[in-house]
Amino acid sequence: MMTRSKSTRDLKPYFQTLEDLEGPFDWTAFFGNDHPVVLDVGAGRGLFLFNSSGASPDKNFLGMEIDYREGRRAATRLLKADRPNARVLGGDARIAFDKFIPESSISEVHVYFPDPWWKKRHHKRRIFTDVFVERITRALKNGGELHFWTDVEEYFERVTALMDHAPQFTKREAPEEKLPEHDMDFQTSFERKKRKEGWIIHRGLWVLSK
């Protein structure tokens, strides 16, 4: 069995942890180019990173994942496909935003199917709060996009209310649901699972105007 340090080392630069790095990031040094940077908060198994990095080689993608096992799984997929424009960062996204992500440096933030923390007393643990909106505001460039999807209607309504009270953001029409052409043609693995089970997916898109 590989140790955590060995498995992390073998996957560099595709998987690194916050402990491996110093902030704030210099994106040109991090990716080796000055292409736009896209963040995937809660990358999971990395389907969005995998598909998007292949479809948009002119963009850089950084997935954040607090579950190191899932993060390494996503990074392994990127390594095997030789995707130099995609990376996975292991650690708490809130710490990454506060200490590692330079201000006004991100073109897009994607948050797909975050943990809803079902019990009301646990709602404070949700990633999407008013403080998180402030973090996204600092990170995004003017005109940058925030994408949020969830299968939990109540969570979507709360996020929509938060964004409606954030005057720096303008709501845009979210992408329509499309029929997948194959089993990998989903935004995330979780979307695939939920749609096959018949769940409704709620989608939101907002644009920052500083």
mmCIF file with all atom_site columns, C-alpha atoms in Angstrom:
data_model
loop_
_atom_site.group_PDB
_atom_site.id
_atom_site.type_symbol
_atom_site.label_atom_id
_atom_site.label_alt_id
_atom_site.label_comp_id
_atom_site.label_asym_id
_atom_site.label_entity_id
_atom_site.label_seq_id
_atom_site.pdbx_PDB_ins_code
_atom_site.Cartn_x
_atom_site.Cartn_y
_atom_site.Cartn_z
_atom_site.occupancy
_atom_site.B_iso_or_equiv
_atom_site.pdbx_formal_charge
_atom_site.auth_seq_id
_atom_site.auth_comp_id
_atom_site.auth_asym_id
_atom_site.auth_atom_id
_atom_site.pdbx_PDB_model_num
ATOM 1   C CA . MET A 1 1   ? 0.000   0.000  0.000   1.00 0.00 ? 1   MET A CA 1
ATOM 2   C CA . MET A 1 2   ? 1.292   3.466  -0.880  1.00 0.00 ? 2   MET A CA 1
ATOM 3   C CA . THR A 1 3   ? 1.710   5.934  1.921   1.00 0.00 ? 3   THR A CA 1
ATOM 4   C CA . ARG A 1 4   ? 0.012   9.289  1.657   1.00 0.00 ? 4   ARG A CA 1
ATOM 5   C CA . SER A 1 5   ? 3.327   11.111 1.122   1.00 0.00 ? 5   SER A CA 1
ATOM 6   C CA . LYS A 1 6   ? 4.535   8.667  -1.551  1.00 0.00 ? 6   LYS A CA 1
ATOM 7   C CA . SER A 1 7   ? 1.263   8.654  -3.485  1.00 0.00 ? 7   SER A CA 1
ATOM 8   C CA . THR A 1 8   ? 1.116   12.442 -3.369  1.00 0.00 ? 8   THR A CA 1
ATOM 9   C CA . ARG A 1 9   ? 4.721   12.740 -4.509  1.00 0.00 ? 9   ARG A CA 1
ATOM 10  C CA . ASP A 1 10  ? 4.195   10.330 -7.413  1.00 0.00 ? 10  ASP A CA 1
ATOM 11  C CA . LEU A 1 11  ? 1.250   12.408 -8.690  1.00 0.00 ? 11  LEU A CA 1
ATOM 12  C CA . LYS A 1 12  ? 2.952   15.789 -8.642  1.00 0.00 ? 12  LYS A CA 1
ATOM 13  C CA . PRO A 1 13  ? 2.208   18.237 -10.130 1.00 0.00 ? 13  PRO A CA 1
ATOM 14  C CA . TYR A 1 14  ? -1.274  16.833 -10.790 1.00 0.00 ? 14  TYR A CA 1
ATOM 15  C CA . PHE A 1 15  ? -2.020  16.422 -7.095  1.00 0.00 ? 15  PHE A CA 1
ATOM 16  C CA . GLN A 1 16  ? -0.571  18.600 -4.362  1.00 0.00 ? 16  GLN A CA 1
ATOM 17  C CA . THR A 1 17  ? -1.838  19.617 -0.944  1.00 0.00 ? 17  THR A CA 1
ATOM 18  C CA . LEU A 1 18  ? -1.957  23.003 0.713   1.00 0.00 ? 18  LEU A CA 1
ATOM 19  C CA . GLU A 1 19  ? 0.863   21.791 2.952   1.00 0.00 ? 19  GLU A CA 1
ATOM 20  C CA . ASP A 1 20  ? 3.045   21.229 -0.128  1.00 0.00 ? 20  ASP A CA 1
ATOM 21  C CA . LEU A 1 21  ? 2.715   24.795 -1.361  1.00 0.00 ? 21  LEU A CA 1
ATOM 22  C CA . GLU A 1 22  ? 3.160   28.422 -0.387  1.00 0.00 ? 22  GLU A CA 1
ATOM 23  C CA . GLY A 1 23  ? 0.704   31.193 -1.138  1.00 0.00 ? 23  GLY A CA 1
ATOM 24  C CA . PRO A 1 24  ? -0.384  33.299 -2.745  1.00 0.00 ? 24  PRO A CA 1
ATOM 25  C CA . PHE A 1 25  ? -0.040  31.448 -6.027  1.00 0.00 ? 25  PHE A CA 1
ATOM 26  C CA . ASP A 1 26  ? 1.679   32.846 -9.081  1.00 0.00 ? 26  ASP A CA 1
ATOM 27  C CA . TRP A 1 27  ? -0.512  31.302 -11.761 1.00 0.00 ? 27  TRP A CA 1
ATOM 28  C CA . THR A 1 28  ? 2.047   31.713 -14.545 1.00 0.00 ? 28  THR A CA 1
ATOM 29  C CA . ALA A 1 29  ? 4.596   29.790 -12.486 1.00 0.00 ? 29  ALA A CA 1
ATOM 30  C CA . PHE A 1 30  ? 1.986   27.272 -11.295 1.00 0.00 ? 30  PHE A CA 1
ATOM 31  C CA . PHE A 1 31  ? 0.738   26.298 -14.759 1.00 0.00 ? 31  PHE A CA 1
ATOM 32  C CA . GLY A 1 32  ? 3.615   27.486 -16.927 1.00 0.00 ? 32  GLY A CA 1
ATOM 33  C CA . ASN A 1 33  ? 1.454   29.906 -18.929 1.00 0.00 ? 33  ASN A CA 1
ATOM 34  C CA . ASP A 1 34  ? -0.811  32.929 -18.524 1.00 0.00 ? 34  ASP A CA 1
ATOM 35  C CA . HIS A 1 35  ? -4.076  31.331 -19.633 1.00 0.00 ? 35  HIS A CA 1
ATOM 36  C CA . PRO A 1 36  ? -7.316  32.064 -17.715 1.00 0.00 ? 36  PRO A CA 1
ATOM 37  C CA . VAL A 1 37  ? -7.713  30.074 -14.492 1.00 0.00 ? 37  VAL A CA 1
ATOM 38  C CA . VAL A 1 38  ? -10.896 28.157 -13.635 1.00 0.00 ? 38  VAL A CA 1
ATOM 39  C CA . LEU A 1 39  ? -11.590 26.825 -10.130 1.00 0.00 ? 39  LEU A CA 1
ATOM 40  C CA . ASP A 1 40  ? -13.634 23.716 -9.383  1.00 0.00 ? 40  ASP A CA 1
ATOM 41  C CA . VAL A 1 41  ? -14.588 23.748 -5.697  1.00 0.00 ? 41  VAL A CA 1
ATOM 42  C CA . GLY A 1 42  ? -15.157 20.195 -4.505  1.00 0.00 ? 42  GLY A CA 1
ATOM 43  C CA . ALA A 1 43  ? -13.751 18.443 -7.562  1.00 0.00 ? 43  ALA A CA 1
ATOM 44  C CA . GLY A 1 44  ? -14.640 14.941 -6.375  1.00 0.00 ? 44  GLY A CA 1
ATOM 45  C CA . ARG A 1 45  ? -13.592 12.303 -8.881  1.00 0.00 ? 45  ARG A CA 1
ATOM 46  C CA . GLY A 1 46  ? -12.646 14.975 -11.397 1.00 0.00 ? 46  GLY A CA 1
ATOM 47  C CA . LEU A 1 47  ? -15.042 14.434 -14.300 1.00 0.00 ? 47  LEU A CA 1
ATOM 48  C CA . PHE A 1 48  ? -15.531 18.178 -14.787 1.00 0.00 ? 48  PHE A CA 1
ATOM 49  C CA . LEU A 1 49  ? -11.760 18.752 -14.708 1.00 0.00 ? 49  LEU A CA 1
ATOM 50  C CA . PHE A 1 50  ? -11.157 15.885 -17.121 1.00 0.00 ? 50  PHE A CA 1
ATOM 51  C CA . ASN A 1 51  ? -13.768 16.897 -19.673 1.00 0.00 ? 51  ASN A CA 1
ATOM 52  C CA . SER A 1 52  ? -13.200 20.639 -19.468 1.00 0.00 ? 52  SER A CA 1
ATOM 53  C CA . SER A 1 53  ? -9.408  20.524 -19.628 1.00 0.00 ? 53  SER A CA 1
ATOM 54  C CA . GLY A 1 54  ? -9.638  18.429 -22.778 1.00 0.00 ? 54  GLY A CA 1
ATOM 55  C CA . ALA A 1 55  ? -12.296 20.628 -24.376 1.00 0.00 ? 55  ALA A CA 1
ATOM 56  C CA . SER A 1 56  ? -10.572 23.925 -23.442 1.00 0.00 ? 56  SER A CA 1
ATOM 57  C CA . PRO A 1 57  ? -6.768  23.589 -23.658 1.00 0.00 ? 57  PRO A CA 1
ATOM 58  C CA . ASP A 1 58  ? -6.562  27.398 -23.670 1.00 0.00 ? 58  ASP A CA 1
ATOM 59  C CA . LYS A 1 59  ? -7.735  27.487 -20.038 1.00 0.00 ? 59  LYS A CA 1
ATOM 60  C CA . ASN A 1 60  ? -6.129  26.252 -16.805 1.00 0.00 ? 60  ASN A CA 1
ATOM 61  C CA . PHE A 1 61  ? -8.219  24.246 -14.330 1.00 0.00 ? 61  PHE A CA 1
ATOM 62  C CA . LEU A 1 62  ? -7.619  23.816 -10.611 1.00 0.00 ? 62  LEU A CA 1
ATOM 63  C CA . GLY A 1 63  ? -9.854  21.466 -8.664  1.00 0.00 ? 63  GLY A CA 1
ATOM 64  C CA . MET A 1 64  ? -10.065 21.749 -4.880  1.00 0.00 ? 64  MET A CA 1
ATOM 65  C CA . GLU A 1 65  ? -10.893 18.586 -2.944  1.00 0.00 ? 65  GLU A CA 1
ATOM 66  C CA . ILE A 1 66  ? -10.814 18.058 0.805   1.00 0.00 ? 66  ILE A CA 1
ATOM 67  C CA . ASP A 1 67  ? -10.989 14.255 0.423   1.00 0.00 ? 67  ASP A CA 1
ATOM 68  C CA . TYR A 1 68  ? -7.422  13.330 -0.532  1.00 0.00 ? 68  TYR A CA 1
ATOM 69  C CA . ARG A 1 69  ? -8.410  9.893  -1.803  1.00 0.00 ? 69  ARG A CA 1
ATOM 70  C CA . GLU A 1 70  ? -10.901 11.387 -4.237  1.00 0.00 ? 70  GLU A CA 1
ATOM 71  C CA . GLY A 1 71  ? -8.420  14.121 -5.151  1.00 0.00 ? 71  GLY A CA 1
ATOM 72  C CA . ARG A 1 72  ? -5.712  11.601 -5.985  1.00 0.00 ? 72  ARG A CA 1
ATOM 73  C CA . ARG A 1 73  ? -8.212  9.600  -8.012  1.00 0.00 ? 73  ARG A CA 1
ATOM 74  C CA . ALA A 1 74  ? -9.038  12.701 -10.063 1.00 0.00 ? 74  ALA A CA 1
ATOM 75  C CA . ALA A 1 75  ? -5.356  13.557 -10.458 1.00 0.00 ? 75  ALA A CA 1
ATOM 76  C CA . THR A 1 76  ? -4.539  10.032 -11.651 1.00 0.00 ? 76  THR A CA 1
ATOM 77  C CA . ARG A 1 77  ? -7.114  10.433 -14.407 1.00 0.00 ? 77  ARG A CA 1
ATOM 78  C CA . LEU A 1 78  ? -5.503  13.730 -15.469 1.00 0.00 ? 78  LEU A CA 1
ATOM 79  C CA . LEU A 1 79  ? -2.014  12.236 -15.356 1.00 0.00 ? 79  LEU A CA 1
ATOM 80  C CA . LYS A 1 80  ? -2.968  9.282  -17.541 1.00 0.00 ? 80  LYS A CA 1
ATOM 81  C CA . ALA A 1 81  ? -4.603  11.626 -20.068 1.00 0.00 ? 81  ALA A CA 1
ATOM 82  C CA . ASP A 1 82  ? -1.596  13.994 -20.008 1.00 0.00 ? 82  ASP A CA 1
ATOM 83  C CA . ARG A 1 83  ? -3.581  17.141 -19.188 1.00 0.00 ? 83  ARG A CA 1
ATOM 84  C CA . PRO A 1 84  ? -0.945  19.761 -18.283 1.00 0.00 ? 84  PRO A CA 1
ATOM 85  C CA . ASN A 1 85  ? -3.654  22.429 -17.933 1.00 0.00 ? 85  ASN A CA 1
ATOM 86  C CA . ALA A 1 86  ? -5.381  20.719 -15.000 1.00 0.00 ? 86  ALA A CA 1
ATOM 87  C CA . ARG A 1 87  ? -4.380  20.160 -11.372 1.00 0.00 ? 87  ARG A CA 1
ATOM 88  C CA . VAL A 1 88  ? -5.997  19.008 -8.136  1.00 0.00 ? 88  VAL A CA 1
ATOM 89  C CA . LEU A 1 89  ? -5.338  20.755 -4.839  1.00 0.00 ? 89  LEU A CA 1
ATOM 90  C CA . GLY A 1 90  ? -5.926  18.741 -1.671  1.00 0.00 ? 90  GLY A CA 1
ATOM 91  C CA . GLY A 1 91  ? -7.257  20.755 1.240   1.00 0.00 ? 91  GLY A CA 1
ATOM 92  C CA . ASP A 1 92  ? -10.007 23.016 2.528   1.00 0.00 ? 92  ASP A CA 1
ATOM 93  C CA . ALA A 1 93  ? -11.211 25.389 -0.202  1.00 0.00 ? 93  ALA A CA 1
ATOM 94  C CA . ARG A 1 94  ? -11.899 28.090 2.371   1.00 0.00 ? 94  ARG A CA 1
ATOM 95  C CA . ILE A 1 95  ? -8.243  28.129 3.403   1.00 0.00 ? 95  ILE A CA 1
ATOM 96  C CA . ALA A 1 96  ? -7.190  28.092 -0.242  1.00 0.00 ? 96  ALA A CA 1
ATOM 97  C CA . PHE A 1 97  ? -9.320  31.153 -1.001  1.00 0.00 ? 97  PHE A CA 1
ATOM 98  C CA . ASP A 1 98  ? -8.026  33.021 2.041   1.00 0.00 ? 98  ASP A CA 1
ATOM 99  C CA . LYS A 1 99  ? -4.299  32.277 1.703   1.00 0.00 ? 99  LYS A CA 1
ATOM 100 C CA . PHE A 1 100 ? -3.504  30.944 -1.771  1.00 0.00 ? 100 PHE A CA 1
ATOM 101 C CA . ILE A 1 101 ? -5.792  32.447 -4.422  1.00 0.00 ? 101 ILE A CA 1
ATOM 102 C CA . PRO A 1 102 ? -4.650  35.922 -5.537  1.00 0.00 ? 102 PRO A CA 1
ATOM 103 C CA . GLU A 1 103 ? -7.250  38.659 -5.653  1.00 0.00 ? 103 GLU A CA 1
ATOM 104 C CA . SER A 1 104 ? -8.966  39.236 -9.016  1.00 0.00 ? 104 SER A CA 1
ATOM 105 C CA . SER A 1 105 ? -7.127  36.352 -10.685 1.00 0.00 ? 105 SER A CA 1
ATOM 106 C CA . ILE A 1 106 ? -9.871  33.811 -11.483 1.00 0.00 ? 106 ILE A CA 1
ATOM 107 C CA . SER A 1 107 ? -12.070 33.708 -14.592 1.00 0.00 ? 107 SER A CA 1
ATOM 108 C CA . GLU A 1 108 ? -14.621 31.132 -13.399 1.00 0.00 ? 108 GLU A CA 1
ATOM 109 C CA . VAL A 1 109 ? -15.605 29.429 -10.146 1.00 0.00 ? 109 VAL A CA 1
ATOM 110 C CA . HIS A 1 110 ? -17.613 26.204 -10.397 1.00 0.00 ? 110 HIS A CA 1
ATOM 111 C CA . VAL A 1 111 ? -19.353 24.685 -7.360  1.00 0.00 ? 111 VAL A CA 1
ATOM 112 C CA . TYR A 1 112 ? -21.137 21.455 -8.232  1.00 0.00 ? 112 TYR A CA 1
ATOM 113 C CA . PHE A 1 113 ? -23.228 19.405 -5.796  1.00 0.00 ? 113 PHE A CA 1
ATOM 114 C CA . PRO A 1 114 ? -21.589 20.448 -2.524  1.00 0.00 ? 114 PRO A CA 1
ATOM 115 C CA . ASP A 1 115 ? -22.479 18.560 0.648   1.00 0.00 ? 115 ASP A CA 1
ATOM 116 C CA . PRO A 1 116 ? -25.932 19.869 1.681   1.00 0.00 ? 116 PRO A CA 1
ATOM 117 C CA . TRP A 1 117 ? -25.432 18.969 5.367   1.00 0.00 ? 117 TRP A CA 1
ATOM 118 C CA . TRP A 1 118 ? -29.058 17.948 5.649   1.00 0.00 ? 118 TRP A CA 1
ATOM 119 C CA . LYS A 1 119 ? -29.647 18.536 9.367   1.00 0.00 ? 119 LYS A CA 1
ATOM 120 C CA . LYS A 1 120 ? -30.591 22.128 10.110  1.00 0.00 ? 120 LYS A CA 1
ATOM 121 C CA . ARG A 1 121 ? -28.085 22.393 12.947  1.00 0.00 ? 121 ARG A CA 1
ATOM 122 C CA . HIS A 1 122 ? -25.351 21.455 10.458  1.00 0.00 ? 122 HIS A CA 1
ATOM 123 C CA . HIS A 1 123 ? -26.251 24.061 7.830   1.00 0.00 ? 123 HIS A CA 1
ATOM 124 C CA . LYS A 1 124 ? -23.451 26.297 9.137   1.00 0.00 ? 124 LYS A CA 1
ATOM 125 C CA . ARG A 1 125 ? -21.004 23.709 7.775   1.00 0.00 ? 125 ARG A CA 1
ATOM 126 C CA . ARG A 1 126 ? -22.150 24.275 4.202   1.00 0.00 ? 126 ARG A CA 1
ATOM 127 C CA . ILE A 1 127 ? -19.501 25.689 1.886   1.00 0.00 ? 127 ILE A CA 1
ATOM 128 C CA . PHE A 1 128 ? -21.870 28.290 0.456   1.00 0.00 ? 128 PHE A CA 1
ATOM 129 C CA . THR A 1 129 ? -22.331 31.124 2.968   1.00 0.00 ? 129 THR A CA 1
ATOM 130 C CA . ASP A 1 130 ? -22.193 34.901 2.840   1.00 0.00 ? 130 ASP A CA 1
ATOM 131 C CA . VAL A 1 131 ? -18.498 34.647 3.754   1.00 0.00 ? 131 VAL A CA 1
ATOM 132 C CA . PHE A 1 132 ? -17.937 32.294 0.837   1.00 0.00 ? 132 PHE A CA 1
ATOM 133 C CA . VAL A 1 133 ? -19.596 34.813 -1.502  1.00 0.00 ? 133 VAL A CA 1
ATOM 134 C CA . GLU A 1 134 ? -17.087 37.392 -0.235  1.00 0.00 ? 134 GLU A CA 1
ATOM 135 C CA . ARG A 1 135 ? -14.241 34.969 -0.942  1.00 0.00 ? 135 ARG A CA 1
ATOM 136 C CA . ILE A 1 136 ? -15.480 34.395 -4.487  1.00 0.00 ? 136 ILE A CA 1
ATOM 137 C CA . THR A 1 137 ? -15.870 38.136 -5.003  1.00 0.00 ? 137 THR A CA 1
ATOM 138 C CA . ARG A 1 138 ? -12.234 38.711 -4.049  1.00 0.00 ? 138 ARG A CA 1
ATOM 139 C CA . ALA A 1 139 ? -10.960 35.892 -6.246  1.00 0.00 ? 139 ALA A CA 1
ATOM 140 C CA . LEU A 1 140 ? -12.882 36.576 -9.448  1.00 0.00 ? 140 LEU A CA 1
ATOM 141 C CA . LYS A 1 141 ? -11.837 38.995 -12.137 1.00 0.00 ? 141 LYS A CA 1
ATOM 142 C CA . ASN A 1 142 ? -14.346 41.600 -13.255 1.00 0.00 ? 142 ASN A CA 1
ATOM 143 C CA . GLY A 1 143 ? -16.743 39.741 -15.532 1.00 0.00 ? 143 GLY A CA 1
ATOM 144 C CA . GLY A 1 144 ? -15.850 36.416 -13.929 1.00 0.00 ? 144 GLY A CA 1
ATOM 145 C CA . GLU A 1 145 ? -18.477 33.702 -13.636 1.00 0.00 ? 145 GLU A CA 1
ATOM 146 C CA . LEU A 1 146 ? -19.879 31.699 -10.740 1.00 0.00 ? 146 LEU A CA 1
ATOM 147 C CA . HIS A 1 147 ? -21.570 28.396 -11.599 1.00 0.00 ? 147 HIS A CA 1
ATOM 148 C CA . PHE A 1 148 ? -23.569 26.521 -8.950  1.00 0.00 ? 148 PHE A CA 1
ATOM 149 C CA . TRP A 1 149 ? -25.493 23.252 -9.394  1.00 0.00 ? 149 TRP A CA 1
ATOM 150 C CA . THR A 1 150 ? -27.272 21.108 -6.842  1.00 0.00 ? 150 THR A CA 1
ATOM 151 C CA . ASP A 1 151 ? -30.006 18.512 -6.659  1.00 0.00 ? 151 ASP A CA 1
ATOM 152 C CA . VAL A 1 152 ? -31.221 19.974 -3.340  1.00 0.00 ? 152 VAL A CA 1
ATOM 153 C CA . GLU A 1 153 ? -33.943 22.547 -4.026  1.00 0.00 ? 153 GLU A CA 1
ATOM 154 C CA . GLU A 1 154 ? -33.787 24.097 -0.533  1.00 0.00 ? 154 GLU A CA 1
ATOM 155 C CA . TYR A 1 155 ? -30.009 24.591 -0.823  1.00 0.00 ? 155 TYR A CA 1
ATOM 156 C CA . PHE A 1 156 ? -30.421 26.148 -4.267  1.00 0.00 ? 156 PHE A CA 1
ATOM 157 C CA . GLU A 1 157 ? -33.035 28.574 -2.938  1.00 0.00 ? 157 GLU A CA 1
ATOM 158 C CA . ARG A 1 158 ? -30.720 29.620 -0.100  1.00 0.00 ? 158 ARG A CA 1
ATOM 159 C CA . VAL A 1 159 ? -27.801 30.181 -2.465  1.00 0.00 ? 159 VAL A CA 1
ATOM 160 C CA . THR A 1 160 ? -30.029 32.121 -4.860  1.00 0.00 ? 160 THR A CA 1
ATOM 161 C CA . ALA A 1 161 ? -31.162 34.327 -1.958  1.00 0.00 ? 161 ALA A CA 1
ATOM 162 C CA . LEU A 1 162 ? -27.534 34.935 -0.979  1.00 0.00 ? 162 LEU A CA 1
ATOM 163 C CA . MET A 1 163 ? -26.619 35.900 -4.520  1.00 0.00 ? 163 MET A CA 1
ATOM 164 C CA . ASP A 1 164 ? -29.696 38.119 -4.901  1.00 0.00 ? 164 ASP A CA 1
ATOM 165 C CA . HIS A 1 165 ? -28.395 40.132 -1.943  1.00 0.00 ? 165 HIS A CA 1
ATOM 166 C CA . ALA A 1 166 ? -24.922 40.446 -3.470  1.00 0.00 ? 166 ALA A CA 1
ATOM 167 C CA . PRO A 1 167 ? -25.224 43.541 -5.699  1.00 0.00 ? 167 PRO A CA 1
ATOM 168 C CA . GLN A 1 168 ? -21.804 42.895 -7.248  1.00 0.00 ? 168 GLN A CA 1
ATOM 169 C CA . PHE A 1 169 ? -23.244 39.868 -9.050  1.00 0.00 ? 169 PHE A CA 1
ATOM 170 C CA . THR A 1 170 ? -25.715 39.778 -11.941 1.00 0.00 ? 170 THR A CA 1
ATOM 171 C CA . LYS A 1 171 ? -27.778 36.663 -12.529 1.00 0.00 ? 171 LYS A CA 1
ATOM 172 C CA . ARG A 1 172 ? -27.564 35.136 -15.993 1.00 0.00 ? 172 ARG A CA 1
ATOM 173 C CA . GLU A 1 173 ? -29.517 32.358 -17.670 1.00 0.00 ? 173 GLU A CA 1
ATOM 174 C CA . ALA A 1 174 ? -28.035 29.032 -16.603 1.00 0.00 ? 174 ALA A CA 1
ATOM 175 C CA . PRO A 1 175 ? -27.223 26.388 -19.214 1.00 0.00 ? 175 PRO A CA 1
ATOM 176 C CA . GLU A 1 176 ? -30.086 24.116 -20.152 1.00 0.00 ? 176 GLU A CA 1
ATOM 177 C CA . GLU A 1 177 ? -29.994 20.437 -19.373 1.00 0.00 ? 177 GLU A CA 1
ATOM 178 C CA . LYS A 1 178 ? -28.675 18.461 -22.305 1.00 0.00 ? 178 LYS A CA 1
ATOM 179 C CA . LEU A 1 179 ? -29.114 14.851 -23.284 1.00 0.00 ? 179 LEU A CA 1
ATOM 180 C CA . PRO A 1 180 ? -25.812 13.027 -22.727 1.00 0.00 ? 180 PRO A CA 1
ATOM 181 C CA . GLU A 1 181 ? -24.233 11.388 -25.761 1.00 0.00 ? 181 GLU A CA 1
ATOM 182 C CA . HIS A 1 182 ? -22.398 8.823  -23.630 1.00 0.00 ? 182 HIS A CA 1
ATOM 183 C CA . ASP A 1 183 ? -21.784 7.917  -19.986 1.00 0.00 ? 183 ASP A CA 1
ATOM 184 C CA . MET A 1 184 ? -18.975 10.468 -19.568 1.00 0.00 ? 184 MET A CA 1
ATOM 185 C CA . ASP A 1 185 ? -21.035 13.310 -21.021 1.00 0.00 ? 185 ASP A CA 1
ATOM 186 C CA . PHE A 1 186 ? -22.067 14.828 -17.698 1.00 0.00 ? 186 PHE A CA 1
ATOM 187 C CA . GLN A 1 187 ? -20.719 17.766 -15.730 1.00 0.00 ? 187 GLN A CA 1
ATOM 188 C CA . THR A 1 188 ? -19.817 15.539 -12.777 1.00 0.00 ? 188 THR A CA 1
ATOM 189 C CA . SER A 1 189 ? -20.131 11.920 -11.730 1.00 0.00 ? 189 SER A CA 1
ATOM 190 C CA . PHE A 1 190 ? -22.700 12.995 -9.147  1.00 0.00 ? 190 PHE A CA 1
ATOM 191 C CA . GLU A 1 191 ? -24.835 14.668 -11.803 1.00 0.00 ? 191 GLU A CA 1
ATOM 192 C CA . ARG A 1 192 ? -24.785 11.430 -13.790 1.00 0.00 ? 192 ARG A CA 1
ATOM 193 C CA . LYS A 1 193 ? -25.909 9.451  -10.729 1.00 0.00 ? 193 LYS A CA 1
ATOM 194 C CA . LYS A 1 194 ? -28.711 11.832 -9.796  1.00 0.00 ? 194 LYS A CA 1
ATOM 195 C CA . ARG A 1 195 ? -30.072 12.255 -13.310 1.00 0.00 ? 195 ARG A CA 1
ATOM 196 C CA . LYS A 1 196 ? -30.180 8.508  -13.807 1.00 0.00 ? 196 LYS A CA 1
ATOM 197 C CA . GLU A 1 197 ? -32.182 8.324  -10.586 1.00 0.00 ? 197 GLU A CA 1
ATOM 198 C CA . GLY A 1 198 ? -34.597 10.911 -11.952 1.00 0.00 ? 198 GLY A CA 1
ATOM 199 C CA . TRP A 1 199 ? -33.659 13.879 -9.763  1.00 0.00 ? 199 TRP A CA 1
ATOM 200 C CA . ILE A 1 200 ? -34.104 17.492 -10.901 1.00 0.00 ? 200 ILE A CA 1
ATOM 201 C CA . ILE A 1 201 ? -30.839 19.440 -11.156 1.00 0.00 ? 201 ILE A CA 1
ATOM 202 C CA . HIS A 1 202 ? -30.978 23.114 -10.181 1.00 0.00 ? 202 HIS A CA 1
ATOM 203 C CA . ARG A 1 203 ? -28.480 25.332 -12.008 1.00 0.00 ? 203 ARG A CA 1
ATOM 204 C CA . GLY A 1 204 ? -27.378 28.898 -11.357 1.00 0.00 ? 204 GLY A CA 1
ATOM 205 C CA . LEU A 1 205 ? -25.012 31.298 -13.138 1.00 0.00 ? 205 LEU A CA 1
ATOM 206 C CA . TRP A 1 206 ? -23.886 34.707 -11.910 1.00 0.00 ? 206 TRP A CA 1
ATOM 207 C CA . VAL A 1 207 ? -21.413 37.228 -13.351 1.00 0.00 ? 207 VAL A CA 1
ATOM 208 C CA . LEU A 1 208 ? -19.304 39.596 -11.245 1.00 0.00 ? 208 LEU A CA 1
ATOM 209 C CA . SER A 1 209 ? -19.331 43.322 -11.949 1.00 0.00 ? 209 SER A CA 1
ATOM 210 C CA . LYS A 1 210 ? -16.896 45.090 -9.635  1.00 0.00 ? 210 LYS A CA 1
#
